[in-house]
Coordinates of C-alpha atoms and ligand atoms in Angstrom, one line a residue:
X1452 CA -6.7 11.2 -19.1
X1453 CA -4.1 12.4 -21.5
X1454 CA -3.9 11.8 -25.4
X1455 CA -2.0 9.0 -26.6
X1456 CA 1.1 9.7 -28.6
X1457 CA 2.6 9.7 -32.1
X1458 CA 6.8 9.6 -32.2
X1459 CA 8.2 9.9 -35.4
X1460 CA 11.8 9.7 -35.6
X1461 CA 14.2 11.2 -37.8
X1462 CA 17.4 12.3 -37.9
X1463 CA 17.1 14.8 -40.9
X1464 CA 15.2 18.0 -39.2
X1465 CA 13.7 19.7 -42.1
X1466 CA 11.6 16.2 -42.6
X1467 CA 11.1 15.5 -38.9
X1468 CA 9.2 18.9 -39.1
X1469 CA 7.6 17.9 -42.4
X1470 CA 6.1 14.9 -40.7
X1471 CA 5.3 16.4 -37.5
X1472 CA 3.6 19.5 -39.2
X1473 CA 1.4 16.7 -41.5
X1474 CA 0.3 14.8 -38.2
X1475 CA -0.7 17.7 -36.2
X1476 CA -2.8 18.9 -39.0
X1477 CA -5.1 16.1 -39.0
X1478 CA -4.7 14.2 -36.0
X1479 CA -3.7 16.5 -33.2
X1480 CA -6.2 17.1 -31.6
X1481 CA -6.9 13.6 -30.2
X1482 CA -3.4 12.6 -30.4
X1483 CA 0.0 14.1 -29.2
X1484 CA 2.6 14.7 -31.6
X1485 CA 5.7 14.0 -30.5
X1486 CA 8.9 14.0 -32.3
X1487 CA 12.5 12.9 -31.9
X1488 CA 15.9 12.8 -33.7
X1489 CA 17.5 9.5 -33.1
X1490 CA 16.6 6.2 -32.3
X1491 CA 18.0 6.6 -28.9
X1492 CA 16.1 9.8 -27.8
X1493 CA 12.9 7.9 -29.1
X1494 CA 13.5 5.5 -27.2
X1495 CA 14.3 7.7 -24.0
X1496 CA 10.5 9.3 -24.5
X1497 CA 8.9 5.8 -24.9
X1498 CA 10.8 5.2 -21.6
X1499 CA 9.0 8.1 -19.9
X1500 CA 5.6 7.3 -21.3
X1501 CA 5.8 3.9 -20.2
X1502 CA 6.4 4.9 -16.8
X1503 CA 3.8 7.7 -16.9
X1504 CA 1.2 5.2 -17.7
X1505 CA 0.8 6.7 -21.1
X1506 CA -0.2 5.3 -24.6
X1507 CA 2.0 5.2 -27.5
X1508 CA -0.5 4.3 -30.8
X1509 CA 1.7 4.9 -33.9
X1510 CA 5.5 5.0 -34.5
X1511 CA 6.8 6.4 -37.7
X1512 CA 10.6 5.7 -37.7
X1513 CA 13.0 6.8 -40.6
X1514 CA 15.2 3.6 -42.0
X1515 CA 18.1 5.2 -42.4
X1516 CA 19.7 6.6 -39.5
X1517 CA 23.5 6.9 -37.6
X1518 CA 24.0 4.8 -34.7
X1519 CA 20.7 2.9 -34.7
X1520 CA 18.5 2.7 -37.9
X1521 CA 14.7 2.6 -38.4
X1522 CA 14.1 -1.4 -37.9
X1523 CA 16.2 -1.4 -34.8
X1524 CA 14.7 1.2 -33.3
X1525 CA 11.0 -0.3 -33.9
X1526 CA 12.3 -3.6 -32.8
X1527 CA 13.6 -2.4 -29.5
X1528 CA 10.2 0.1 -29.1
X1529 CA 8.1 -3.3 -29.3
X1530 CA 9.5 -4.3 -26.4
X1531 CA 8.4 -1.6 -24.6
X1532 CA 4.5 -0.9 -26.7
X1533 CA 4.0 -3.8 -28.2
X1534 CA 0.1 -2.7 -29.3
X1535 CA 1.7 0.8 -30.8
X1536 CA 1.5 0.3 -34.6
X1537 CA 4.6 0.6 -36.6
X1538 CA 5.8 2.6 -39.9
X1539 CA 9.2 2.5 -41.5
X1540 CA 9.8 5.6 -43.8
X1541 CA 12.0 4.3 -46.6
X1542 CA 13.3 6.5 -49.4
X1543 CA 13.0 4.3 -52.9
X1544 CA 16.2 3.4 -53.1
X1545 CA 16.0 1.4 -49.4
X1546 CA 12.4 0.0 -50.5
X1547 CA 14.1 -3.6 -50.8
X1548 CA 15.7 -3.1 -46.7
X1549 CA 11.4 -1.8 -45.8
X1550 CA 10.3 -4.8 -47.6
X1551 CA 12.5 -7.0 -45.2
X1552 CA 11.7 -5.8 -42.5
X1553 CA 8.0 -6.0 -42.9
X1554 CA 8.7 -10.1 -42.6
X1555 CA 12.0 -9.2 -39.8
X1556 CA 10.3 -6.9 -37.5
X1557 CA 6.6 -7.2 -37.8
X1558 CA 6.5 -3.6 -39.2
X1559 CA 2.9 -2.4 -40.2
X1560 CA 3.2 -0.2 -43.4
X1561 CA 6.2 1.3 -45.1
X1562 CA 5.7 5.1 -46.4
X1563 CA 7.8 6.1 -49.2
X1564 CA 9.3 9.9 -48.9
X1565 CA 8.7 12.5 -50.1
X1566 CA 4.3 11.7 -49.9
X1567 CA 2.7 14.5 -51.2
X1568 CA 0.2 15.0 -51.0
X1569 CA -0.8 13.5 -47.7
X1570 CA -4.0 13.2 -48.3
X1571 CA -3.6 10.4 -50.6
X1572 CA 0.1 8.9 -49.4
X1573 CA 0.1 9.4 -46.1
X1574 CA -3.0 9.7 -44.3
X1575 CA -4.6 6.9 -45.4
X1576 CA -1.5 4.6 -44.4
X1577 CA -2.0 6.5 -40.6
X1578 CA -5.6 6.4 -40.7
X1579 CA -5.5 2.6 -41.3
X1580 CA -2.6 2.5 -38.2
X1581 CA -5.1 4.5 -35.9
X1582 CA -7.5 2.0 -36.6
X1583 CA -5.6 -1.3 -35.7
X1584 CA -4.2 0.4 -32.4
X1585 CA -7.9 1.5 -31.5
X1586 CA -8.8 -2.0 -32.0
X1587 CA -6.3 -3.4 -29.8
X1588 CA -5.7 -0.1 -28.2
X1589 CA -3.6 0.2 -24.8
X1590 CA -5.3 1.4 -21.1
X1591 CA -3.9 4.4 -19.5
X1592 CA -2.8 4.1 -16.1
X1593 CA -2.6 7.3 -14.0
X1594 CA -2.2 5.6 -10.5
X1595 CA 0.7 4.2 -8.5
X1596 CA 2.0 0.7 -10.5
X1597 CA 3.7 -1.3 -8.5
X1598 CA 5.8 -4.2 -9.9
X1599 CA 6.7 -7.0 -8.1
X1600 CA 6.7 -10.7 -7.1
X1601 CA 3.4 -12.7 -5.6
X1602 CA 5.5 -14.7 -3.1
X1603 CA 8.1 -12.0 -2.3
X1604 CA 7.8 -10.6 1.3
X1605 CA 8.9 -7.2 0.6
X1606 CA 6.7 -6.8 -2.6
X1607 CA 3.9 -7.9 -0.3
X1608 CA 4.4 -5.7 2.7
X1609 CA 4.3 -2.8 0.0
X1610 CA 1.3 -3.3 -1.5
X1611 CA -0.1 -3.7 2.1
X1612 CA 1.0 -0.3 3.0
X1613 CA -0.5 1.1 0.0
X1614 CA -3.9 -0.7 0.8
X1615 CA -3.6 0.7 3.9
X1616 CA -3.0 4.4 3.2
X1617 CA -6.1 3.6 1.0
X1618 CA -3.7 4.4 -1.7
X1619 CA -5.0 3.2 -5.1
X1620 CA -2.6 1.2 -7.2
X1621 CA -1.9 -1.4 -10.2
X1622 CA -0.1 -4.7 -9.6
X1623 CA 2.1 -5.8 -12.6
X1624 CA 3.8 -9.3 -11.5
X1625 CA 7.4 -9.1 -12.6
X1626 CA 6.9 -12.2 -14.7
X1627 CA 3.6 -10.5 -17.1
X1628 CA 5.0 -9.1 -20.0
X1629 CA 4.3 -5.3 -18.8
X1630 CA 5.8 -6.0 -15.4
X1631 CA 9.3 -6.3 -17.5
X1632 CA 8.1 -4.1 -19.7
X1633 CA 8.1 -1.6 -16.8
X1634 CA 11.5 -2.7 -15.3
X1635 CA 12.7 -2.1 -18.6
X1636 CA 11.6 1.4 -19.2
X1637 CA 13.2 2.1 -15.3
X1638 CA 16.4 0.7 -16.5
X1639 CA 16.5 -1.9 -14.1
X1640 CA 16.3 -5.5 -13.7
X1641 CA 14.4 -8.3 -11.3
X1642 CA 16.6 -7.4 -8.2
X1643 CA 15.0 -4.2 -8.0
X1644 CA 11.7 -5.0 -6.5
X1645 CA 9.5 -3.8 -5.3
X1646 CA 9.2 -1.0 -8.3
X1647 CA 7.0 1.8 -7.7
X1648 CA 6.1 4.0 -10.6
X1649 CA 4.9 6.9 -9.0
X1650 CA 1.8 8.7 -11.3
X1651 CA 4.4 11.5 -12.6
X1652 CA 6.9 8.4 -13.7
X1653 CA 9.3 8.2 -11.5
X1654 CA 10.6 4.8 -10.9
X1655 CA 11.2 4.0 -7.1
X1656 CA 13.6 0.8 -7.0
X1657 CA 12.5 -1.3 -3.6
X1658 CA 11.7 1.9 -1.4
X1659 CA 11.9 2.6 2.1
X1660 CA 7.9 3.1 3.3
X1661 CA 8.7 6.5 3.8
X1662 CA 10.0 7.0 0.6
X1663 CA 6.7 5.7 -1.2
X1664 CA 5.0 7.9 1.5
X1665 CA 6.6 11.1 0.5
X1666 CA 6.2 9.8 -3.4
X1667 CA 2.3 9.3 -3.2
X1668 CA 2.1 12.6 -1.1
X1669 CA 1.3 11.2 2.8
X1670 CA 2.8 13.6 5.1
X1671 CA 6.1 12.4 6.6
X1672 CA 8.0 15.6 8.1
X1673 CA 5.9 17.8 10.7
X1674 CA 5.7 21.2 10.0
X1675 CA 6.9 22.9 13.6
X1676 CA 9.0 21.5 16.0
X1677 CA 6.7 22.5 19.0
X1678 CA 3.5 21.4 19.4
X1679 CA 0.8 21.7 22.2
X1680 CA 0.0 18.1 21.9
X1681 CA 1.9 15.4 20.2
X1682 CA -0.4 11.6 19.5
X1683 CA 1.8 8.5 19.1
X1684 CA 0.0 6.0 17.3
X1685 CA -2.6 6.4 14.9
X1686 CA -5.1 3.6 15.8
X1687 CA -8.7 4.8 16.8
X1688 CA -7.6 5.9 20.0
X1689 CA -4.7 8.4 18.5
X1690 CA -7.6 9.7 15.7
X1691 CA -9.9 10.1 17.9
X1692 CA -7.1 12.1 20.2
X1693 CA -6.5 14.0 16.7
X1694 CA -9.8 15.3 16.1
X1695 CA -10.9 16.5 19.3
X1696 CA -7.5 18.0 20.1
X1697 CA -7.0 19.7 16.4
X1698 CA -10.9 20.9 16.8
X1699 CA -10.5 22.7 20.3
X1700 CA -7.6 24.4 19.0
X1701 CA -4.4 22.6 19.9
X1702 CA -1.8 22.2 17.7
X1703 CA -1.7 18.4 17.2
X1704 CA 0.6 16.4 15.4
X1705 CA -0.4 12.8 15.1
X1706 CA 2.5 10.7 14.5
X1707 CA 2.0 6.5 13.2
X1708 CA 4.9 4.2 12.7
X1709 CA 3.0 2.5 9.4
X1710 CA -0.6 3.5 8.0
X1711 CA -3.3 5.5 10.1
X1712 CA -5.9 2.7 11.5
X1713 CA -4.3 0.6 13.7
X1714 CA -5.5 -2.7 14.3
X1715 CA -9.3 -2.0 13.2
X1716 CA -7.7 -0.6 9.8
X1717 CA -7.4 -4.7 9.5
X1718 CA -11.0 -5.3 10.6
X1719 CA -12.9 -6.3 7.2
X1720 CA -16.3 -5.2 9.0
X1721 CA -16.8 -3.5 12.3
X1722 CA -20.3 -4.4 12.9
X1723 CA -20.8 -2.8 16.7
X1724 CA -19.7 0.2 16.4
X1725 CA -22.1 3.2 17.3
X1726 CA -23.7 4.5 14.4
X1727 CA -23.0 2.1 11.4
X1728 CA -25.7 -0.4 11.9
X1729 CA -24.5 -2.3 8.4
X1730 CA -21.0 -2.2 9.8
X1731 CA -18.1 -0.6 8.4
X1732 CA -14.2 -1.7 6.7
X1733 CA -12.0 -0.7 9.6
X1734 CA -10.4 1.2 6.3
X1735 CA -12.6 3.0 5.9
X1736 CA -13.3 4.0 8.8
X1737 CA -9.8 5.1 9.6
X1738 CA -10.0 7.4 6.4
X1739 CA -12.9 9.2 7.0
X1740 CA -11.0 9.9 10.5
X1741 CA -7.9 10.9 8.9
X1742 CA -9.7 13.5 7.3
X1743 CA -11.7 14.6 9.5
X1744 CA -8.4 15.3 11.5
X1745 CA -6.9 17.0 8.4
X1746 CA -9.8 19.2 8.1
X1747 CA -9.6 20.2 11.6
X1748 CA -6.0 20.9 11.1
X1749 CA -4.1 18.0 12.9
X1750 CA -0.7 16.8 11.3
X1751 CA -1.0 13.6 10.5
X1752 CA 2.4 11.6 9.8
X1753 CA 2.8 8.4 8.7
X1754 CA 5.8 5.8 8.3
X1755 CA 7.6 7.7 11.6
X1756 CA 8.6 5.1 14.3
X1757 CA 8.7 6.5 17.5
X1758 CA 11.5 5.1 19.6
X1759 CA 12.6 7.6 22.8
X1760 CA 10.1 9.8 25.5
X1761 CA 12.0 12.2 27.5
X1762 CA 11.3 15.3 29.7
X1763 CA 13.8 18.8 28.9
X1764 CA 12.2 21.9 31.1
X1765 CA 8.4 21.5 30.9
X1766 CA 8.5 19.9 27.7
X1767 CA 8.1 16.1 26.7
X1768 CA 10.2 15.3 23.6
X1769 CA 9.8 12.3 21.5
X1770 CA 12.2 10.9 19.2
X1771 CA 12.3 9.2 16.2
X1772 CA 14.2 6.1 14.8
X1773 CA 16.6 8.3 12.6
X1774 CA 17.7 10.3 15.3
X1775 CA 15.4 13.7 15.3
X1776 CA 13.1 15.1 17.7
X1777 CA 9.8 16.5 18.6
X1778 CA 8.7 18.3 21.4
X1779 CA 5.1 19.5 22.9
X1780 CA 3.4 20.5 26.3
X1781 CA 1.6 17.1 26.4
X1782 CA 1.9 13.6 24.8
X1783 CA -1.1 11.0 24.3
X1784 CA 0.7 7.5 23.9
X1785 CA -2.0 5.8 22.2
X1786 CA 0.2 2.7 20.3
X1787 CA -2.0 -0.1 20.9
X1788 CA -1.0 -4.1 20.8
X1789 CA 0.6 -6.0 17.9
X1790 CA 0.0 -9.2 17.0
X1791 CA 2.1 -12.1 18.9
X1792 CA 4.3 -14.2 17.0
X1793 CA 3.0 -17.4 15.7
X1794 CA 6.2 -20.0 16.9
X1795 CA 6.3 -23.2 14.9
X1796 CA 9.1 -23.9 12.4
X1797 CA 9.1 -22.2 8.7
X1798 CA 6.6 -19.5 10.4
X1799 CA 8.8 -17.2 10.2
X1800 CA 10.7 -17.9 7.0
X1801 CA 7.2 -18.1 4.8
X1802 CA 6.2 -14.6 6.7
X1803 CA 4.8 -12.2 3.8
X1804 CA 5.2 -15.3 1.8
X1805 CA 1.8 -17.1 2.2
X1806 CA 1.6 -16.4 6.0
X1807 CA 0.3 -13.0 7.3
X1808 CA -0.4 -11.2 10.2
X1809 CA -3.7 -9.8 9.7
X1810 CA -6.2 -10.0 7.9
X1811 CA -4.5 -8.4 4.7
X1812 CA -7.5 -7.9 2.7
X1813 CA -5.4 -7.2 -0.3
X1814 CA -4.9 -11.0 -0.5
X1815 CA -8.2 -11.8 -0.9
X1816 CA -8.8 -12.1 -4.8
X1817 CA -5.2 -14.3 -4.3
X1818 CA -7.0 -16.5 -2.2
X1819 CA -9.5 -17.4 -5.0
X1820 CA -10.4 -21.5 -4.8
X1821 CA -7.5 -22.1 -2.7
X1822 CA -7.3 -23.7 1.0
X1823 CA -6.9 -21.0 3.4
X1824 CA -6.3 -21.6 7.3
X1825 CA -6.6 -19.0 9.7
X1826 CA -5.1 -19.4 13.1
X1827 CA -7.2 -18.0 16.4
X1828 CA -10.1 -18.3 18.0
X1829 CA -11.0 -13.9 19.0
X1830 CA -13.5 -12.2 17.0
X1831 CA -10.5 -11.1 14.4
X1832 CA -10.0 -14.3 13.5
X1833 CA -14.1 -15.0 13.0
X1834 CA -14.1 -11.8 11.1
X1835 CA -10.7 -13.0 8.9
X1836 CA -12.7 -16.0 7.9
X1837 CA -16.5 -14.7 6.8
X1838 CA -14.0 -12.5 4.4
X1839 CA -11.8 -15.0 3.2
X1840 CA -14.9 -17.6 2.3
X1841 CA -16.2 -15.5 -0.3
X1842 CA -13.0 -16.6 -2.2
X1843 CA -11.7 -19.4 -0.9
X1844 CA -12.9 -22.7 -1.6
X1845 CA -12.6 -23.3 1.8
X1846 CA -11.1 -21.9 5.4
X1847 CA -10.3 -24.0 8.2
X1848 CA -10.4 -21.9 11.3
X1849 CA -7.3 -23.4 13.6
X1850 CA -8.6 -22.8 17.5
X1851 CA -5.9 -24.2 20.4
X1852 CA -9.0 -24.0 22.9
X1853 CA -11.6 -26.6 22.8
X1854 CA -14.1 -24.2 21.8
X1855 CA -15.2 -21.0 20.6
X1856 CA -17.7 -19.6 23.0
X1857 CA -14.8 -18.4 25.6
X1858 CA -13.2 -16.4 22.9
X1859 CA -15.8 -15.5 20.0
X1860 CA -18.9 -13.0 20.1
X1861 CA -22.3 -15.3 20.1
X1862 CA -22.9 -13.0 16.7
X1863 CA -19.8 -14.0 14.8
X1864 CA -20.0 -18.0 16.2
X1865 CA -23.6 -18.1 14.3
X1866 CA -22.6 -16.7 11.2
X1867 CA -19.8 -18.9 11.0
X1868 CA -21.9 -22.0 11.3
X1869 CA -24.0 -21.1 8.5
X1870 CA -21.3 -21.1 5.7
X1871 CA -20.7 -24.5 4.1
X1872 CA -16.9 -24.0 3.1
X1873 CA -16.0 -22.7 6.8
X1874 CA -14.2 -25.5 9.1
X1875 CA -13.6 -24.8 12.6
X1876 CA -10.9 -27.5 14.2
X1877 CA -11.0 -26.4 17.7
X1878 CA -8.0 -28.0 20.0
X1879 CA -5.7 -27.6 17.4
X1880 CA -2.2 -26.1 16.7
X1881 CA 0.4 -24.8 14.0
X1882 CA 3.1 -27.2 14.3
X1883 CA 4.8 -26.8 11.2
X1884 CA 4.6 -24.7 8.1
X1885 CA 6.2 -25.9 5.0
X1886 CA 7.4 -24.8 1.6
X1887 CA 10.2 -23.6 -0.7
X1888 CA 9.5 -20.2 -2.4
X1889 CA 6.3 -19.8 -0.4
X1890 CA 3.6 -21.8 1.9
X1891 CA 2.8 -25.2 0.4
X1892 CA 1.3 -27.2 3.5
X1893 CA 0.7 -27.1 7.3
X1894 CA 1.0 -29.6 9.7
X1895 CA -1.4 -29.5 12.4
X1896 CA -1.9 -31.4 16.0
X1897 CA -5.2 -32.0 17.1
X1898 CA -4.6 -32.9 20.8
X1899 CA -8.3 -34.2 21.4
X1900 CA -7.3 -37.3 19.2
X1901 CA -3.7 -36.9 19.6
X1902 CA -2.9 -37.6 16.1
X1903 CA -1.1 -34.9 13.5
X1904 CA -1.5 -34.3 9.5
X1905 CA -0.5 -32.3 7.0
X1906 CA -2.6 -30.4 4.5
X1907 CA -1.6 -28.8 1.2
X1908 CA -2.2 -24.9 2.4
X1909 CA -1.3 -21.8 0.3
X1910 CA -2.5 -18.8 2.6
X1911 CA -2.1 -19.0 6.8
X1912 CA -3.8 -16.1 8.8
X1913 CA -2.6 -15.8 12.4
X1914 CA -4.7 -13.6 14.9
X1915 CA -3.4 -15.1 18.5
X1916 CA -3.4 -12.2 20.4
X1917 CA -1.2 -9.0 21.3
X1918 CA 0.5 -7.5 23.2
X1919 CA 2.0 -4.1 23.7
X1920 CA 4.9 -3.1 22.1
X1921 CA 6.4 -0.2 24.8
X1922 CA 9.9 -1.3 25.2
X1923 CA 10.5 2.1 23.7
X1924 CA 8.9 3.8 27.1
X1925 CA 11.4 1.6 29.2
X1926 CA 12.3 4.0 32.2
X1927 CA 9.9 6.5 30.9
X1928 CA 6.5 5.8 32.5
X1929 CA 5.4 2.7 35.0
X1930 CA 3.7 0.1 32.8
X1931 CA 3.1 -3.6 33.9
X1932 CA 4.7 -6.6 33.4
X1933 CA 3.1 -7.0 30.5
X1934 CA 4.1 -4.1 29.4
X1935 CA 0.7 -2.3 29.5
X1936 CA 0.6 1.2 30.8
X1937 CA -0.6 2.2 33.9
X1938 CA -2.8 5.0 34.6
X1939 CA -5.1 7.2 36.4
X1940 CA -6.0 5.1 39.5
X1941 CA -3.9 2.1 38.7
X1942 CA -0.9 4.1 39.7
X1943 CA -2.0 4.6 43.1
X1944 CA -0.5 2.0 45.4
X1945 CA -2.0 2.1 49.1
X1946 CA -2.9 5.6 48.3
X1947 CA 0.7 6.5 47.3
X1948 CA 1.1 9.0 44.5
X1949 CA 3.8 7.0 42.1
X1950 CA 7.4 7.4 42.9
X1951 CA 9.4 11.3 41.4
X1952 CA 5.4 12.2 41.1
X1953 CA 6.1 15.8 41.4
X1954 CA 2.4 17.4 41.6
X1955 CA -0.2 18.2 44.8
X1956 CA -2.5 16.2 42.4
X1957 CA -3.3 12.7 41.7
X1958 CA -2.8 11.4 38.3
X1959 CA -5.7 12.4 36.2
X1960 CA -7.8 9.2 34.7
X1961 CA -5.6 8.9 31.8
X1962 CA -2.4 10.4 32.8
X1963 CA 0.6 7.9 33.2
X1964 CA 3.2 7.9 35.8
X1965 CA 5.0 11.9 34.5
X1966 CA 2.8 14.7 34.7
X1967 CA 1.7 15.7 31.0
X1968 CA 1.9 12.1 29.5
X1969 CA -1.3 10.6 29.1
X1970 CA -2.4 6.7 27.6
X1971 CA -5.3 6.1 26.0
X1972 CA -6.7 2.4 23.9
X1973 CA -5.5 -0.7 23.9
X1974 CA -2.2 0.2 25.4
X1975 CA -3.4 0.9 28.5
X1976 CA -3.6 -1.2 31.5
X1977 CA -6.7 -2.8 32.1
X1978 CA -8.4 -1.2 29.1
X1979 CA -11.7 -2.6 27.3
X1980 CA -10.2 -3.7 23.5
X1981 CA -12.8 -2.3 21.7
X1982 CA -12.5 0.5 18.7
X1983 CA -15.4 2.5 20.3
X1984 CA -13.7 2.4 23.9
X1985 CA -10.3 3.1 22.2
X1986 CA -11.9 6.4 20.1
X1987 CA -13.2 7.4 23.8
X1988 CA -10.3 7.2 25.5
X1989 CA -8.6 9.4 22.5
X1990 CA -11.6 12.1 23.5
X1991 CA -11.8 12.4 27.2
X1992 CA -7.6 12.2 27.1
X1993 CA -7.6 15.5 25.3
X1994 CA -10.0 17.0 27.9
X1995 CA -7.1 15.7 30.7
X1996 CA -4.6 17.2 28.2
X1997 CA -6.9 20.9 28.0
X1998 CA -7.3 20.4 32.3
X1999 CA -3.2 19.7 32.4
X2000 CA -2.5 22.9 30.1
X2001 CA -4.5 25.0 32.4
X2002 CA -3.1 24.5 35.3
X2003 CA 0.5 24.9 33.8
Ligands
FAD727 C1 -9.1 -7.9 12.8 C2 -9.2 -7.3 13.9 C3 -10.8 -6.7 13.9 C4 -11.6 -6.1 15.1 N1 -12.5 -5.9 15.0 C5 -13.3 -5.1 15.9 C6 -14.6 -5.5 15.9 O1 -15.4 -5.6 15.1 N2 -15.4 -4.7 17.4 C7 -14.3 -3.4 18.1 O2 -14.7 -3.3 18.6 N3 -13.1 -4.0 17.4 C8 -12.4 -4.3 17.2 N4 -11.1 -5.0 16.6 C9 -10.3 -4.3 18.2 C10 -10.1 -3.2 18.2 O3 -9.6 -3.0 16.5 C11 -9.0 -2.7 18.9 O4 -9.2 -2.0 20.3 C12 -8.5 -1.0 18.9 O5 -8.3 -0.7 17.1 C13 -7.2 -0.4 19.9 O6 -7.2 0.9 19.2 P1 -5.6 1.9 19.4 O7 -6.0 2.9 19.1 O8 -5.9 1.8 21.1 O9 -4.4 0.9 19.3 P2 -4.5 0.1 17.6 O10 -5.7 0.3 16.8 O11 -3.4 -1.4 17.9 O12 -3.3 1.7 17.1 C14 -2.3 1.7 16.9 C15 -1.4 2.2 15.7 O13 -0.3 2.7 16.9 C16 0.6 2.6 15.9 N5 2.0 2.4 16.8 C17 2.8 1.3 17.6 N6 4.0 1.8 17.9 C18 4.0 2.8 17.4 C19 5.3 3.7 17.5 N7 6.2 3.2 18.6 N8 5.7 4.7 16.7 C20 4.3 5.2 16.0 N9 3.6 4.8 15.9 C21 3.4 3.2 16.8 C22 0.5 1.4 15.1 O14 1.2 0.8 14.2 C23 -0.6 1.2 15.3 O15 -1.3 1.6 14.0 C24 -10.5 -5.7 16.1 C25 -9.2 -6.2 16.4 C26 -8.5 -6.9 15.0 C27 -6.7 -7.1 15.4

């Protein structure tokens, strides 16, 4: 923890040095003594301390200074550090002004210059100021700070991104005094939210995910331009491939468009993954896997969206959204699936402002004592209901089908049935989401009874199945009508190899219609949609990559 600051502001260099010397002698061990030669400079120092998350215990300002006098300085300093204790230093002639200041700007004390001996005339006052500050105090905040609006979609996306990457941060609403202070310290207004302040005090207004990732120390740029293996997608399949690829000595880079973990990273508790009898949260699992991959020297890049795949000579080239490219001997596509959008009036407009795709674990505490609606009848929706019922007044699971039995695991159905504040409405669909600034109500249609109802709602979480987003592979590898990638035996029609196939062997089990390109996990046609199978396919794909490379 850094030491709290004591700031003295005086335009007279000799006096300023004397004050700092006296302060340092008695308080220098525990406090950082800082000098400024004008009110403007003092305020700059304070803004910097605020952005770094530091604390200010005491402000001592000379009354008579050009441009900004001590009272004006203390008044503005209070906006940044309201808990810092304040004293005005005056010459005898200015005593009256000092007394006025005590009444006008809530100055705690005034000190008459000179104050020799300090033991009698200076330290007792400063001791009193420090005592008052210690009683009220300020906490030091060393982590990333985010200032935003609760119902602002960009603020939500940013928090979700940090949470998924397990980056600790402290959230400040722009409506709270401390949020406003941080905006002031960064010199920006409300239109700049979300504002991110890095632990070293750097403010970033409405940053992109890549800017945030780089600022908090996540890798976003590759170290080399040619690799043995490029893995696209950082879900369980991609992470599995990265661990096995790197541990077997392949120069491996994993490229993830958002945060590692994929769908699994959204799961509040995975209970059926081997080796975790008490369950494990998806973020924990993803974080362990990422560290394991990095330990074996795989590069893990986040916020990099792959938008194209092509062949150049013997190499495979992936291209990114920003126009840059990366090449490798082999590529594993592990891009999984993404949530299908819920189509109903109002849903798109309120997404990120009460309507969320996935479990949005960051929203848990915000759901306290509210009515939460979850759309979907599969395990992911069931898990989310179990997660949110710990916070919410009520959780309603909206299921289109007429029972859960066909879509959800037995153990989850049992758990849901045992919890009082969870209601399951089968045969029900969302007709509309309503709200001005944020979600306020949902209209549901009960197909069994043939009626509709509008209920108050603050949160609607959508889990309605998923689809692969593989449009970027158009013309590159062969896919089924829904976009899932064909591999191995699925590519052989009537025993015939795929068009353009130039090897005198069949495609390996997880190989795509182009030699050297493999697919693993949920993105693969006919795959088992589970964490364990995705991890297993990632590992198996690496073994096939090795076989492919040996034959080259
Ligand atoms: C809420 C929830 C709970 C679940 N619970 C369980 C459970 O308890 N047990 C279980 O076995 N399974 C569970 N599943 C299913 C399991 O999570 C998936 O089967 C598994 O995550 C699939 O892994 P994957 O790596 O193939 O794909 P994904 O997990 O979908 O990961 C794909 C990754 O690729 C990235 N990506 C996509 N396109 C690109 C691109 N163009 N460029 C760069 N990156 C890209 C995505 O951002 C994503 O991170 C759950 C799923 C959900 C949604």
